[in-house]
CSV table of N, CA, C and O in Angstrom, one decimal:
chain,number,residue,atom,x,y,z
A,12,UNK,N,0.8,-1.2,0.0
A,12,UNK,CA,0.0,0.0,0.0
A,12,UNK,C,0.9,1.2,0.0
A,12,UNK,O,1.8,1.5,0.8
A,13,UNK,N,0.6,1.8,-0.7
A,13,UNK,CA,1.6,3.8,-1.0
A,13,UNK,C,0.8,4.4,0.4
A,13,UNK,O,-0.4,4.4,0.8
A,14,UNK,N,2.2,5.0,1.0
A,14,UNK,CA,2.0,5.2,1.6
A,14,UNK,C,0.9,7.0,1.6
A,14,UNK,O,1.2,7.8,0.7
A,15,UNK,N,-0.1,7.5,2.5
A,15,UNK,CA,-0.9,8.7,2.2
A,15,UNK,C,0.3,9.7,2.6
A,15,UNK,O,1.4,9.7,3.1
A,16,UNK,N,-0.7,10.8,1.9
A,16,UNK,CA,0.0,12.2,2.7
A,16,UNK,C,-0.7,12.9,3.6
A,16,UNK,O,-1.1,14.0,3.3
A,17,UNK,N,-0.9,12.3,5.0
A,17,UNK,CA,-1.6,13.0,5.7
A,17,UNK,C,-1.2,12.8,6.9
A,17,UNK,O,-0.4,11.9,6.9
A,18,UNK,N,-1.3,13.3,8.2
A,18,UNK,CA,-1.5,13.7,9.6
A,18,UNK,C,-2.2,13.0,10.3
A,18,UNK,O,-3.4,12.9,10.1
A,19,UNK,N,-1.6,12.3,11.1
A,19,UNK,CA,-2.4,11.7,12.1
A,19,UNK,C,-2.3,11.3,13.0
A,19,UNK,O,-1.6,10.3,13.1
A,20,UNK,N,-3.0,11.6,14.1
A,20,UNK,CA,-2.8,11.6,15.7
A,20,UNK,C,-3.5,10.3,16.3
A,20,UNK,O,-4.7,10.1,15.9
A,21,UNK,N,-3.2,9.8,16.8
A,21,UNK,CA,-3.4,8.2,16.9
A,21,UNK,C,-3.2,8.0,18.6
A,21,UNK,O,-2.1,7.8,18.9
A,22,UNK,N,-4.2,7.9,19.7
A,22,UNK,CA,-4.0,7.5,21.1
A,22,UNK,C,-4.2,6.5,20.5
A,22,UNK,O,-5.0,6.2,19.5
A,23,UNK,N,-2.9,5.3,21.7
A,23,UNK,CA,-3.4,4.3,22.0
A,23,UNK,C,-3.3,4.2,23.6
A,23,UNK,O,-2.6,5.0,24.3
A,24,UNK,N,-4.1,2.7,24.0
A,24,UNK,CA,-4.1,2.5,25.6
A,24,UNK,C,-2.7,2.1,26.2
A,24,UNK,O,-2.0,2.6,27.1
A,25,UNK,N,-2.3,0.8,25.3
A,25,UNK,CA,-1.0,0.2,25.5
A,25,UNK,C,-0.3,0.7,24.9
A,25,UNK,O,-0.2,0.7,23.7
A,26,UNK,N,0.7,1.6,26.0
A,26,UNK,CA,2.0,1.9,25.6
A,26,UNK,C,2.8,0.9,24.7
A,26,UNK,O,3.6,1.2,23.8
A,27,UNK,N,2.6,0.0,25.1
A,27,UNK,CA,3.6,-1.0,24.8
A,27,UNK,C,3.8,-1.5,23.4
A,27,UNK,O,4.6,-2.4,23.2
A,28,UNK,N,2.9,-1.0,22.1
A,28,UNK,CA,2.0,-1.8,21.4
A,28,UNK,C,3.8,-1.6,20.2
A,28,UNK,O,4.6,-0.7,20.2
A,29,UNK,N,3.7,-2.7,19.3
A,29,UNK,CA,5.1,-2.7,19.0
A,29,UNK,C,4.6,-1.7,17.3
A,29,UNK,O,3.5,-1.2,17.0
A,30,UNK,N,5.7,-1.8,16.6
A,30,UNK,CA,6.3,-0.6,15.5
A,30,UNK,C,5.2,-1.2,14.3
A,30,UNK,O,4.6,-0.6,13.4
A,31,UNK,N,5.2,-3.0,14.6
A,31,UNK,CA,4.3,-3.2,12.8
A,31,UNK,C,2.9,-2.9,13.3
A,31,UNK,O,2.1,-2.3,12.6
A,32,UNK,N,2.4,-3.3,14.6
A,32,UNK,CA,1.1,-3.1,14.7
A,32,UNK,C,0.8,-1.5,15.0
A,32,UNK,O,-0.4,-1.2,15.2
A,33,UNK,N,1.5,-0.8,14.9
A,33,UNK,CA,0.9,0.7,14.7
A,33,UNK,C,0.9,0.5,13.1
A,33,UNK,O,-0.2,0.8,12.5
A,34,UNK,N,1.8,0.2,12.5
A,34,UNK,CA,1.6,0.1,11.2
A,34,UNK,C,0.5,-0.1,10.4
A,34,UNK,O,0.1,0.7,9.6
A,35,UNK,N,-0.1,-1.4,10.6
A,35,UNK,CA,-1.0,-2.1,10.7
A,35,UNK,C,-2.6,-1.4,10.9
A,35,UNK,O,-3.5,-1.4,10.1
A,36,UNK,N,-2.5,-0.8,12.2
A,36,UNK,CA,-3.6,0.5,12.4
A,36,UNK,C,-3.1,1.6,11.4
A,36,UNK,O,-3.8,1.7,10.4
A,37,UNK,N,-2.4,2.2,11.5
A,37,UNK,CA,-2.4,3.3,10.6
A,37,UNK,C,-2.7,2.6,9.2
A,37,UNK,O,-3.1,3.5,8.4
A,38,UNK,N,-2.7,1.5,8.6
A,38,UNK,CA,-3.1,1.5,7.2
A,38,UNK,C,-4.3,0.8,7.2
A,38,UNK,O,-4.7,0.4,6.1
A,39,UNK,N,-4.9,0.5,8.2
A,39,UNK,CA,-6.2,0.5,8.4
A,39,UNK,C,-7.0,1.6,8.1
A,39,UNK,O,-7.8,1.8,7.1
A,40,UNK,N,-6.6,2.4,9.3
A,40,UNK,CA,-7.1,3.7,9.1
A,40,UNK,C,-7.2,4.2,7.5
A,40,UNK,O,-8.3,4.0,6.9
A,41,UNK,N,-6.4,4.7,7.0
A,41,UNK,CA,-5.7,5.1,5.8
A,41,UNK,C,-7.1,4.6,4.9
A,41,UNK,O,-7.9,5.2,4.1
A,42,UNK,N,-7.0,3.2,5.3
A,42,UNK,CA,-8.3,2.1,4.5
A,42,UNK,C,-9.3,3.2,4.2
A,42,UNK,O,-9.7,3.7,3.2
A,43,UNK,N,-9.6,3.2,5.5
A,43,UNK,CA,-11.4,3.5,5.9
A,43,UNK,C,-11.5,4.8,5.3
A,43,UNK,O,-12.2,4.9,4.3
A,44,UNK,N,-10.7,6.1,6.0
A,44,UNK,CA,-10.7,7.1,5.4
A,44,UNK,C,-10.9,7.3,3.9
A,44,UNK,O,-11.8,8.1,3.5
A,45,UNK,N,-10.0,6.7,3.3
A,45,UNK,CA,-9.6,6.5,1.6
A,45,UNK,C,-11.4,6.1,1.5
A,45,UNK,O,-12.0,7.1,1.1
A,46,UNK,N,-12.5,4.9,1.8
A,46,UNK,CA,-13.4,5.2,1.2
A,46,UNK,C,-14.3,6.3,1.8
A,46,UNK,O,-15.1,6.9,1.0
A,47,UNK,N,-14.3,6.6,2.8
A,47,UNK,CA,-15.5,7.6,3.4
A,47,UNK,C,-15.2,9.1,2.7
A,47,UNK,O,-16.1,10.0,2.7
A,48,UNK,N,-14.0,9.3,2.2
A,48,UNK,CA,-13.8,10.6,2.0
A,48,UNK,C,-13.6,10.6,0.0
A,48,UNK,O,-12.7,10.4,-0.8
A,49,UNK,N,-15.2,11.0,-0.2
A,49,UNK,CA,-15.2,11.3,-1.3
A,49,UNK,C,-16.2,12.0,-1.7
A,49,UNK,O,-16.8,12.3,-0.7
A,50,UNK,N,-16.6,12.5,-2.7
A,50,UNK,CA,-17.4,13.4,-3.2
A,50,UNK,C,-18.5,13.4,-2.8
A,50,UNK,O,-19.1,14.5,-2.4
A,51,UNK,N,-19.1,11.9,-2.7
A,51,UNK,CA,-20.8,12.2,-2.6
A,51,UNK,C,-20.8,12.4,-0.8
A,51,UNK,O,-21.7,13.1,-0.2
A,52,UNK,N,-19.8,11.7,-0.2
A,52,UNK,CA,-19.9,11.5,1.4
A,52,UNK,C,-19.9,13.2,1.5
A,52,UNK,O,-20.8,13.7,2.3
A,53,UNK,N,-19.2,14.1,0.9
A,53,UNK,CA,-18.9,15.2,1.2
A,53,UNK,C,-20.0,16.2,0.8
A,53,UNK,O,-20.0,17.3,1.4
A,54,UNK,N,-20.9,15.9,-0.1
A,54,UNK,CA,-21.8,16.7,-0.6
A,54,UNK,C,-23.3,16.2,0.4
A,54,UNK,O,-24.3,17.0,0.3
A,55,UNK,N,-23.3,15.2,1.0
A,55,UNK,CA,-24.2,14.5,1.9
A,55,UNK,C,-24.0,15.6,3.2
A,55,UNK,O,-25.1,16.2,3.6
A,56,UNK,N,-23.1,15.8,3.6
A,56,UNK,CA,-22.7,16.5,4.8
A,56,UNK,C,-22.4,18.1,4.7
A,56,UNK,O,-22.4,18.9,5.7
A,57,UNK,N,-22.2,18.4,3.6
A,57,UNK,CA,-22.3,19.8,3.6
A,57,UNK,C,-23.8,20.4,2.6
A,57,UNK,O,-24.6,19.8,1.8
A,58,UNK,N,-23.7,21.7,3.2
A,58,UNK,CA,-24.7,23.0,2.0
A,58,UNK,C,-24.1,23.7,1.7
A,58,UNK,O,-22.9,23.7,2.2
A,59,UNK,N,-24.6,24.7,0.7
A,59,UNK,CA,-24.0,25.9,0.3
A,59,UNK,C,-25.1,27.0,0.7
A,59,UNK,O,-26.1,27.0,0.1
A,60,UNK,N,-24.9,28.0,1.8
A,60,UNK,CA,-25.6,29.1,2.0
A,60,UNK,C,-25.1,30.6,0.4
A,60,UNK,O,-24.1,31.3,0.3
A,61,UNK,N,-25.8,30.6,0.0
A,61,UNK,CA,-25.8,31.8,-1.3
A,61,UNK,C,-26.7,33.1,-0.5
A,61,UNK,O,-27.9,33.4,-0.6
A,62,UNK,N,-25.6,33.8,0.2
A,62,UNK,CA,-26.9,34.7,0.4
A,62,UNK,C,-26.8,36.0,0.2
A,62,UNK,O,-27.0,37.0,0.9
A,63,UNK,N,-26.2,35.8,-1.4
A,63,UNK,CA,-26.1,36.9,-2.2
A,63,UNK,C,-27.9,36.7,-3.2
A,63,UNK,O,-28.7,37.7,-3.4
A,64,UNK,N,-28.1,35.4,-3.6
A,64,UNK,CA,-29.8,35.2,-3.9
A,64,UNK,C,-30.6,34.5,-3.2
A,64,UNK,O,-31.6,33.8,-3.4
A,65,UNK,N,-29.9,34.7,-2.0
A,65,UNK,CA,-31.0,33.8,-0.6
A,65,UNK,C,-31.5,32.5,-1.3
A,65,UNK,O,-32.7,32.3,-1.6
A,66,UNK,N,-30.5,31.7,-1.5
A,66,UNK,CA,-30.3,29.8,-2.0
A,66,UNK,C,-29.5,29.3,-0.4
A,66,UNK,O,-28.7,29.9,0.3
A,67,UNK,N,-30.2,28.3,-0.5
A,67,UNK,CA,-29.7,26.8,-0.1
A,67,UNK,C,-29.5,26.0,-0.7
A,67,UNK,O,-30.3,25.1,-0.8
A,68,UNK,N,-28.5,25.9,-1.1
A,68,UNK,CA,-27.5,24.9,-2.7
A,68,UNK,C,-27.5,23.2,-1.8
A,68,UNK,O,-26.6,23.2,-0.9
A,69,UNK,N,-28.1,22.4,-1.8
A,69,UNK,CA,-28.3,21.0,-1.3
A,69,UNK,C,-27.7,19.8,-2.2
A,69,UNK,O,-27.2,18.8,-1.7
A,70,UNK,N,-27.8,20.0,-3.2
A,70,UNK,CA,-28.1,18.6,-4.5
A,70,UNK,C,-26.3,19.0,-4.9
A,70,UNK,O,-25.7,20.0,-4.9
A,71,UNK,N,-26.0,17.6,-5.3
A,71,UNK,CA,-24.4,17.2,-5.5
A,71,UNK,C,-23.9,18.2,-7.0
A,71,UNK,O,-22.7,18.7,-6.9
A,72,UNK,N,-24.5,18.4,-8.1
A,72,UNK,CA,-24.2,18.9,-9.0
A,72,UNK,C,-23.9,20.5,-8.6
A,72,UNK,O,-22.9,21.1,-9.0
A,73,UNK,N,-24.6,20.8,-7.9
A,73,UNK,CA,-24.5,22.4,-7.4
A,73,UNK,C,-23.2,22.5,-7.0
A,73,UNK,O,-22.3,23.1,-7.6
A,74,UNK,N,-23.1,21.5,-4.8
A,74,UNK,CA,-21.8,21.7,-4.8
A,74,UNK,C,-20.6,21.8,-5.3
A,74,UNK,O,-19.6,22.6,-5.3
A,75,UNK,N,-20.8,20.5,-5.8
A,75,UNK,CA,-19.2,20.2,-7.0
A,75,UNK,C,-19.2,21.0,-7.7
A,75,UNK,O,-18.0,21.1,-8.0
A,76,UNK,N,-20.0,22.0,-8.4
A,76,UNK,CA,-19.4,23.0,-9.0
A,76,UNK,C,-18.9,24.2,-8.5
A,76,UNK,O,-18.2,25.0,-9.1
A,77,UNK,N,-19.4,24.3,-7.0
A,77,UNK,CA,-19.2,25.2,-6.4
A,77,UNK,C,-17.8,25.4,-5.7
A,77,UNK,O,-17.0,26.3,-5.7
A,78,UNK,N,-17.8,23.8,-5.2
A,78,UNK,CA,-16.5,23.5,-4.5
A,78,UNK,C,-14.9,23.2,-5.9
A,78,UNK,O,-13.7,23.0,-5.9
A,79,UNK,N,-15.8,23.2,-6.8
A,79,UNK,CA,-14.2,23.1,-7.9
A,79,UNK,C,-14.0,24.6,-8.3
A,79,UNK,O,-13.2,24.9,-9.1
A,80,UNK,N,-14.8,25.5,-7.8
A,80,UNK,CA,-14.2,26.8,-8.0
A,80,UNK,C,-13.0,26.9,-6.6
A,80,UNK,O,-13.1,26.5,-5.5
A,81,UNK,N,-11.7,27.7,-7.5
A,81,UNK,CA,-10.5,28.0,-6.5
A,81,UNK,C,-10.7,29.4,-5.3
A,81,UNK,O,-10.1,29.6,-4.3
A,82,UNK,N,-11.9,30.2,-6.1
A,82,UNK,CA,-12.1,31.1,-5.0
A,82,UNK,C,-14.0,31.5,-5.1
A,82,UNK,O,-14.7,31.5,-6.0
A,83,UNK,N,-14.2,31.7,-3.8
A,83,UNK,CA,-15.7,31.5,-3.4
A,83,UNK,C,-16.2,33.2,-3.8
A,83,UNK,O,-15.6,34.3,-3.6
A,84,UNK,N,-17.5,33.1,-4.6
A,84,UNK,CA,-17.9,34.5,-4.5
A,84,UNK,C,-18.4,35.1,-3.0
A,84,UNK,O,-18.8,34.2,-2.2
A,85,UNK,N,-18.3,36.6,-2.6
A,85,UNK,CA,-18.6,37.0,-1.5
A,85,UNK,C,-20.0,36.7,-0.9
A,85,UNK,O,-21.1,36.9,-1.4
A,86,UNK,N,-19.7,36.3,0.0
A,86,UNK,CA,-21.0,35.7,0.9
A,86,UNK,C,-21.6,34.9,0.4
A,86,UNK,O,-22.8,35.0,0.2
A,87,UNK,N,-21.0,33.7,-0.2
A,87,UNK,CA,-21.4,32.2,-0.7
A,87,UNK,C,-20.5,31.4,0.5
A,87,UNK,O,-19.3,31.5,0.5
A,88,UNK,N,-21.0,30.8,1.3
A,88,UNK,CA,-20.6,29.8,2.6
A,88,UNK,C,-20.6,28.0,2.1
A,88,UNK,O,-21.6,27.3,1.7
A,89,UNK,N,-19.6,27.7,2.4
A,89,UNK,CA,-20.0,26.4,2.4
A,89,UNK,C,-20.0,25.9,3.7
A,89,UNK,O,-18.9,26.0,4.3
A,90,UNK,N,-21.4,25.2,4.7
A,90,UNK,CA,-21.3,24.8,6.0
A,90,UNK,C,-21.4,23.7,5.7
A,90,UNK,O,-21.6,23.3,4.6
A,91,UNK,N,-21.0,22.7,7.3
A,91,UNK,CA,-21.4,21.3,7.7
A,91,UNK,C,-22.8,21.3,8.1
A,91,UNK,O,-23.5,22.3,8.2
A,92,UNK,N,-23.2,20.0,8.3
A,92,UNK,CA,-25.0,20.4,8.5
A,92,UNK,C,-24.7,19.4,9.7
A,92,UNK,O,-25.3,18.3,9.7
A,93,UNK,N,-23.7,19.7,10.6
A,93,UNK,CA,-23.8,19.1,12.3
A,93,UNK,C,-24.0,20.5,12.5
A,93,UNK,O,-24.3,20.9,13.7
């Protein structure tokens, strides 16, 4: 498995726990992450507040276009819906 490029903070209980089995969890992790983090999980969990024409941008085609823009027009928000 290649290895990702990402950050990650990892408690465990047992100090003790040896070098392959962190390994082991960390490309677990790696696993799960790699599927949960994709387009639609991401368009599930966020909105777009537009309240330059008072929208609530909800449906996947909107955000993806929204979020493949490199810069946001003024007062266009993208929130989480926790």
């Amino acid at each position: 498995m290649k290895n990702s490029n990402r950050d990650l903070l990892v408690l465990v209980k047992d100090a003790f726990t040896n070098q392959e089995a962190m390994q082991y969890e960390l490309q677990q992790l790696n696993t799960l992450l790699g599927d949960f983090e994709t387009l639609e999980s991401f368009c599930q969990a966020h909105e777009v507040f537009d309240l330059q024409k008072y929208r609530v941008l909800t449906k996947k085609a909107q955000l993806q276009k929204i979020i493949e823009k490199d810069i946001l027009k003024p007062f266009v928000f993208i929130c989480n819906k926790n």
